[in-house]
XYZ file of C-alpha atoms in Angstrom:
462
model
C 60.233 -16.887 64.829
C 58.560 -19.158 67.302
C 60.944 -18.725 70.235
C 60.974 -14.955 70.017
C 57.195 -14.911 69.841
C 57.164 -16.884 73.061
C 59.597 -14.399 74.546
C 57.022 -11.659 74.106
C 53.887 -13.401 75.333
C 52.488 -11.423 78.265
C 51.970 -13.487 81.370
C 53.738 -16.484 79.863
C 55.877 -18.474 82.251
C 58.753 -20.838 81.760
C 59.501 -23.880 83.847
C 58.017 -23.695 87.348
C 59.297 -27.075 88.457
C 60.907 -27.660 91.804
C 64.275 -27.900 90.048
C 64.129 -24.169 89.282
C 63.461 -23.332 92.931
C 66.185 -25.712 94.055
C 68.641 -24.079 91.676
C 67.619 -20.628 92.860
C 67.943 -21.588 96.537
C 71.379 -23.046 95.897
C 72.394 -19.881 94.054
C 71.314 -17.621 96.928
C 73.424 -19.660 99.356
C 76.651 -19.004 97.420
C 76.119 -15.309 96.563
C 78.748 -13.987 99.043
C 81.339 -16.361 97.613
C 80.740 -15.648 93.914
C 79.833 -11.957 93.739
C 81.545 -8.714 94.628
C 78.229 -6.852 94.328
C 74.652 -7.733 93.403
C 71.395 -5.786 93.069
C 67.976 -7.383 92.597
C 65.265 -5.011 91.338
C 61.686 -6.157 90.911
C 59.959 -4.770 87.809
C 56.217 -4.138 87.680
C 56.261 -5.113 83.994
C 58.579 -7.475 82.109
C 61.440 -5.914 80.175
C 62.659 -7.112 76.773
C 65.808 -4.980 76.629
C 68.370 -3.353 78.923
C 71.376 -1.172 78.034
C 73.991 0.803 79.907
C 74.257 4.487 79.101
C 76.988 7.001 79.960
C 78.607 7.473 83.348
C 77.156 10.549 85.038
C 79.110 10.974 88.273
C 81.895 9.414 90.325
C 82.342 9.478 94.085
C 84.591 7.668 96.525
C 82.562 4.488 96.854
C 80.020 4.673 94.035
C 79.499 5.752 90.467
C 76.238 6.912 88.965
C 75.394 5.699 85.489
C 72.468 5.894 83.114
C 70.513 2.707 82.453
C 67.893 2.108 79.747
C 65.172 -0.491 80.245
C 61.839 -1.216 78.584
C 58.463 -1.902 80.146
C 56.226 -4.372 78.304
C 52.729 -3.841 79.654
C 49.498 -5.767 79.214
C 47.852 -2.950 77.249
C 45.966 -1.329 80.121
C 48.677 1.364 80.242
C 51.169 2.368 77.522
C 54.483 0.655 76.935
C 57.461 2.759 77.953
C 61.152 3.376 77.476
C 62.567 4.082 80.943
C 65.700 6.117 81.615
C 67.013 5.263 85.068
C 69.959 6.404 87.142
C 71.862 3.525 88.677
C 74.262 3.788 91.604
C 77.060 1.253 91.117
C 79.066 0.304 94.176
C 82.776 0.211 93.368
C 84.740 -3.053 93.628
C 85.476 -4.390 97.106
C 83.193 -1.930 98.845
C 79.997 -3.910 99.475
C 79.895 -6.135 102.550
C 79.099 -9.817 102.057
C 76.068 -9.528 104.341
C 74.665 -6.756 102.171
C 75.247 -8.658 98.936
C 73.087 -11.621 99.904
C 70.258 -9.742 101.646
C 67.561 -8.743 99.194
C 63.830 -9.127 98.811
C 62.851 -10.748 95.516
C 59.666 -8.662 95.327
C 61.182 -5.278 96.242
C 62.622 -2.460 94.201
C 66.254 -1.643 94.811
C 67.233 1.851 96.008
C 70.230 1.603 93.685
C 67.950 1.902 90.605
C 65.931 5.119 90.356
C 63.698 6.053 87.438
C 64.576 9.528 86.131
C 62.482 9.805 82.972
C 59.727 7.928 81.155
C 59.108 8.024 77.411
C 55.691 6.759 76.351
C 56.655 4.473 73.502
C 54.534 3.895 70.359
C 54.309 0.120 70.839
C 56.437 -2.368 72.755
C 60.147 -1.627 73.202
C 61.736 -4.782 71.837
C 65.296 -3.509 71.494
C 67.296 -0.518 72.739
C 70.640 0.534 71.266
C 72.711 3.617 72.066
C 74.732 5.656 69.543
C 78.391 5.569 70.687
C 79.275 8.957 69.184
C 76.374 10.761 70.903
C 75.411 9.107 74.170
C 72.129 10.991 74.441
C 70.829 9.327 71.242
C 69.191 5.886 71.361
C 67.301 3.803 68.821
C 64.396 1.471 69.577
C 62.585 -1.325 67.752
C 58.911 -2.111 68.123
C 56.261 -4.200 66.360
C 56.294 -2.148 63.168
C 58.551 -1.604 60.151
C 59.891 1.621 61.709
C 62.971 2.362 63.787
C 62.641 5.212 66.283
C 65.443 7.608 67.224
C 65.255 9.438 70.573
C 67.235 12.285 72.093
C 66.684 11.154 75.674
C 68.015 14.381 77.202
C 65.563 16.510 75.249
C 62.531 14.249 75.508
C 60.037 15.425 78.151
C 59.274 13.197 81.113
C 55.850 11.655 80.582
C 53.281 9.899 82.720
C 52.330 6.465 81.416
C 48.743 6.817 82.481
C 45.966 4.947 80.743
C 45.118 6.632 77.439
C 48.294 8.748 77.363
C 49.386 9.539 73.778
C 52.830 8.253 72.746
C 55.871 10.483 72.957
C 57.057 11.951 69.663
C 60.274 10.352 68.340
C 62.949 12.802 67.254
C 63.427 10.837 64.040
C 61.761 7.871 62.319
C 63.729 5.562 60.030
C 61.747 3.972 57.211
C 62.636 1.341 54.628
C 61.324 -1.970 55.910
C 58.312 -3.524 54.204
C 57.305 -5.651 57.196
C 57.782 -5.592 60.961
C 61.345 -5.126 62.195
C 61.231 -6.214 65.823
C 64.553 -7.426 67.182
C 67.513 -6.904 64.831
C 69.030 -3.510 65.666
C 72.611 -2.251 65.700
C 74.564 1.002 66.023
C 77.906 1.632 64.328
C 80.898 2.237 66.659
C 82.670 4.545 64.189
C 79.939 6.563 62.413
C 76.324 7.585 63.202
C 74.906 4.671 61.199
C 71.939 2.491 62.191
C 71.364 -1.092 61.056
C 68.160 -3.117 61.197
C 66.666 -6.414 60.095
C 63.085 -7.614 59.872
C 60.452 -10.061 58.721
C 60.814 -8.737 55.185
C 64.188 -10.575 55.154
C 65.965 -7.243 54.547
C 68.970 -5.746 56.267
C 68.526 -1.963 56.127
C 71.209 0.673 56.696
C 70.697 4.359 57.536
C 72.994 7.305 58.128
C 71.696 9.857 60.630
C 74.788 12.056 60.403
C 72.935 14.966 58.776
C 70.195 14.861 61.402
C 72.179 14.674 64.649
C 72.646 18.433 64.941
C 68.954 19.120 64.284
C 67.564 16.605 66.778
C 65.846 18.176 69.770
C 68.422 19.917 71.917
C 66.424 20.473 75.101
C 64.722 23.510 76.576
C 62.096 24.978 74.246
C 62.614 22.175 71.741
C 61.620 19.626 74.376
C 58.454 21.581 75.137
C 57.692 21.788 71.439
C 58.192 18.030 71.176
C 55.789 17.472 74.058
C 53.118 19.685 72.475
C 53.645 18.018 69.083
C 53.191 14.606 70.713
C 49.940 15.662 72.318
C 48.682 16.999 68.976
C 49.628 13.775 67.223
C 52.005 15.478 64.792
C 54.252 13.290 62.663
C 57.982 12.991 63.390
C 60.560 13.654 60.731
C 61.474 10.541 58.792
C 64.335 9.490 56.525
C 64.809 6.635 54.082
C 67.644 4.110 53.965
C 71.190 4.479 52.746
C 71.070 0.874 51.530
C 68.910 -2.256 51.548
C 70.665 -5.634 51.580
C 68.991 -8.843 50.431
C 70.233 -12.373 50.971
C 68.269 -13.917 53.826
C 65.397 -16.305 53.117
C 63.577 -15.777 56.409
C 63.255 -13.217 59.228
C 66.461 -11.397 60.163
C 66.818 -11.766 63.950
C 69.986 -9.810 64.743
C 72.562 -7.533 63.120
C 75.959 -6.221 64.132
C 78.526 -3.812 62.712
C 82.172 -4.674 62.366
C 83.815 -2.728 65.245
C 86.390 -1.144 62.931
C 84.324 -0.377 59.809
C 81.011 1.287 59.061
C 80.979 -0.493 55.681
C 81.080 -4.047 57.043
C 78.380 -5.748 59.082
C 76.800 -9.143 59.687
C 73.335 -10.590 60.216
C 71.663 -13.810 61.340
C 68.156 -15.131 60.930
C 65.547 -17.838 61.005
C 67.046 -19.329 57.840
C 69.956 -20.561 60.028
C 72.323 -18.324 58.057
C 75.159 -16.047 59.097
C 75.790 -13.416 56.422
C 78.712 -10.985 56.177
C 78.078 -7.826 54.153
C 80.378 -5.207 52.642
C 78.575 -2.050 51.515
C 81.529 -1.125 49.293
C 80.932 -4.051 46.960
C 77.136 -4.031 46.682
C 73.903 -5.107 48.333
C 74.395 -8.880 48.056
C 76.183 -11.063 50.617
C 79.960 -10.926 50.732
C 80.002 -14.254 52.601
C 76.995 -16.427 53.376
C 77.273 -19.339 55.805
C 74.258 -21.401 54.796
C 74.084 -23.567 57.903
C 75.596 -21.613 60.761
C 73.408 -23.628 63.196
C 70.856 -26.450 63.126
C 68.096 -24.040 64.111
C 67.032 -20.415 63.938
C 69.912 -18.079 64.757
C 68.717 -15.565 67.334
C 71.730 -13.391 68.083
C 75.159 -12.314 66.894
C 78.070 -10.234 68.208
C 81.302 -9.155 66.538
C 84.391 -9.142 68.757
C 85.635 -5.617 69.605
C 89.070 -7.062 70.352
C 89.681 -9.143 67.221
C 87.537 -8.405 64.160
C 88.037 -11.942 62.883
C 85.796 -13.523 65.535
C 81.994 -13.538 65.479
C 79.623 -15.070 68.056
C 76.227 -16.580 67.242
C 73.505 -18.050 69.456
C 70.697 -20.308 68.297
C 67.443 -22.117 68.978
C 69.537 -25.309 68.842
C 70.799 -24.311 72.362
C 74.385 -23.729 71.231
C 76.811 -20.834 70.778
C 79.241 -20.828 67.865
C 82.421 -18.821 67.357
C 83.311 -18.214 63.717
C 86.635 -17.031 62.318
C 85.851 -15.024 59.196
C 89.291 -15.839 57.764
C 88.102 -19.441 57.480
C 84.926 -18.576 55.565
C 84.637 -18.061 51.840
C 82.171 -16.615 49.374
C 80.693 -20.048 48.760
C 79.355 -20.090 52.277
C 81.680 -22.872 53.410
C 82.884 -22.745 56.983
C 82.510 -24.406 60.343
C 82.728 -22.750 63.735
C 86.161 -22.768 65.323
C 84.452 -23.421 68.669
C 81.034 -24.745 69.649
C 79.704 -24.250 73.177
C 76.995 -26.453 74.667
C 75.864 -25.332 78.107
C 72.258 -24.205 77.751
C 69.276 -26.532 77.818
C 67.037 -24.223 75.764
C 67.261 -21.577 73.045
C 70.010 -18.965 73.329
C 68.558 -15.440 73.192
C 71.552 -13.122 73.613
C 75.349 -13.276 73.218
C 77.947 -10.583 73.849
C 81.712 -10.346 74.043
C 83.240 -8.903 77.197
C 84.530 -5.338 76.683
C 87.373 -6.070 79.105
C 88.923 -9.412 78.126
C 89.145 -10.626 74.531
C 88.579 -14.327 75.260
C 85.490 -13.878 77.448
C 81.856 -13.660 76.381
C 78.400 -14.141 77.855
C 75.255 -15.955 76.719
C 71.719 -15.965 78.088
C 68.875 -18.328 77.292
C 65.311 -19.394 77.923
C 66.594 -21.760 80.621
C 67.046 -18.769 82.965
C 70.835 -19.056 82.996
C 73.406 -16.450 82.000
C 76.682 -18.220 81.256
C 80.121 -16.601 81.121
C 82.586 -18.406 78.855
C 86.330 -18.120 78.348
C 87.906 -19.336 75.117
C 91.234 -19.693 76.918
C 89.720 -22.358 79.172
C 88.646 -24.612 76.302
C 90.594 -27.837 76.639
C 91.597 -27.122 80.240
C 90.274 -28.731 83.394
C 86.882 -27.406 84.440
C 86.968 -24.610 87.048
C 83.655 -22.889 86.489
C 81.774 -21.191 89.309
C 78.059 -21.178 89.994
C 75.294 -23.719 90.580
C 75.343 -26.639 88.176
C 73.889 -30.101 88.137
C 76.678 -31.921 86.319
C 80.237 -31.492 85.097
C 80.760 -28.213 83.300
C 81.078 -28.050 79.509
C 84.406 -26.910 78.037
C 85.027 -23.181 78.326
C 82.310 -22.487 80.900
C 83.719 -20.046 83.424
C 80.750 -18.830 85.462
C 76.996 -19.392 85.769
C 74.637 -16.666 86.934
C 71.493 -18.435 88.142
C 69.731 -15.521 89.801
C 66.826 -15.448 87.343
C 63.918 -17.865 87.566
C 62.796 -17.622 83.961
C 64.177 -16.776 80.531
C 66.932 -14.150 80.515
C 65.850 -12.096 77.525
C 68.703 -9.575 77.501
C 71.926 -8.571 79.236
C 74.674 -6.000 78.735
C 78.284 -5.776 79.916
C 79.242 -2.430 81.450
C 82.127 -0.971 79.434
C 82.786 1.614 82.180
C 82.916 -0.962 84.988
C 84.459 -4.243 83.767
C 82.849 -7.483 84.953
C 79.635 -5.673 85.881
C 76.550 -6.910 84.008
C 72.889 -5.897 83.906
C 70.398 -8.642 83.004
C 66.602 -8.808 82.719
C 64.182 -11.714 82.821
C 60.472 -12.392 82.675
C 60.076 -13.971 86.119
C 56.296 -14.094 85.943
C 56.000 -17.144 88.136
C 57.733 -15.572 91.137
C 56.942 -11.858 90.893
C 53.235 -11.837 90.142
C 53.440 -11.085 86.440
C 56.409 -8.712 86.341
C 60.078 -9.114 85.582
C 63.429 -8.949 87.334
C 66.401 -6.698 86.703
C 69.711 -7.684 88.251
C 73.031 -5.866 88.309
C 75.988 -7.938 89.394
C 79.753 -8.121 89.445
C 81.726 -11.362 89.679
C 84.193 -11.454 92.560
C 87.676 -10.731 91.226
C 89.221 -13.865 92.770
C 87.505 -15.840 89.999
C 89.079 -14.088 87.015
C 92.372 -12.640 88.200
C 95.611 -14.601 87.533
C 95.858 -17.569 89.873
C 99.290 -16.668 91.239
C 98.062 -13.148 92.052
C 95.056 -14.469 93.938
C 97.113 -17.012 95.898
C 99.592 -14.332 96.911
C 96.797 -12.104 98.210
C 95.159 -14.978 100.086
C 98.488 -15.778 101.703
C 98.865 -12.145 102.756
C 95.450 -12.148 104.443
C 95.659 -15.703 105.746
C 95.814 -14.638 109.429
C 92.638 -12.586 109.040
C 90.839 -15.391 107.201
C 91.788 -18.011 109.807
C 91.197 -15.640 112.738
C 94.781 -15.923 113.970
C 96.929 -13.253 115.539
C 98.893 -11.146 113.025
């Protein structure tokens, strides 16, 4: 689709107007008030995807966690999948002075690259397998889905002319490029994909998990096989599902069932599927939005609620109990807070009513369903009164925020990536940030704590 093609143009820049700089300057001035912790990490190359991996270590003031990011190069050197180790400062540890002092063009010491996989093509999407946290899947500009055992893969140099790393498994079944729609099942080792062929394709990798590279000699064999250009093992689909009339842009499993999943696409449709009853749609919402639907997420807290984001700049929340097989159904909530196409939506893993959305306008919004209909109390830079349900605005990116991911191990901590080509000389920006807890804790609890520390705040004698 047109907006996603723009997302991937190398060297392309979004708005460079003074309003963006004014917004960014205003945001920097309020960082100590809005954030408990914030890291700004300049990327040499733009990234199209970022995902948290497993926690690796805990100490008194920090935790160490794996982080997956992609590097989208200009073709002079190979594209890569980067495995980084991220040090996450625990809540209420970072000093306010430290939070707001960062260099926009510097790399953060909190993010350290630990391994590089030379990827066969651009890394458009990264998804981790919940049952085996060393296994990730990636999408690129081809009909194939690649499966990687990141622990066993050798560390590679992304030098010019370097051959691609050898995937541990290749999933086949698409008849045209499958670039963005990629999902992993929370309950079983199943992989879901969508593509330009209008198909939704399902695979089971259960029988192959135990035979994926396990490290040691296998990793060396994989490195030698990559250098020799040997083919990876490949498997065909468990099922192919047809019902979309244009490119499938995103897919998502039902959190409680490996047999149920949903998909959205450039045909403006939201489709619910049930593998137990066949390969045709179980429910098809013909006009989920007034534009291409870019992204979808299924609530892990209540399986009745599904989020969608669209090129029409809006986010919709659907209740599947109010949909029927005729495709009739309107969103139970519609959120209007972005000025351009929405690229990513995700429910919070911590609070059932909260979700995030990012867009081409460079803003990452945090919404709260519980605040719909209540007086506006959102935090963050904004030019006018806040739309209903808007809880927080992260305005630290200067161009389109192409991806973000909540940290399930550290609630209210988010990693986000953007293509900030206008301010970083052609690269991108990765930010890791945590909202200050005064903004989301119960009001009476916050007031009681402020009262307790009132003498310190006012500089009076205790």
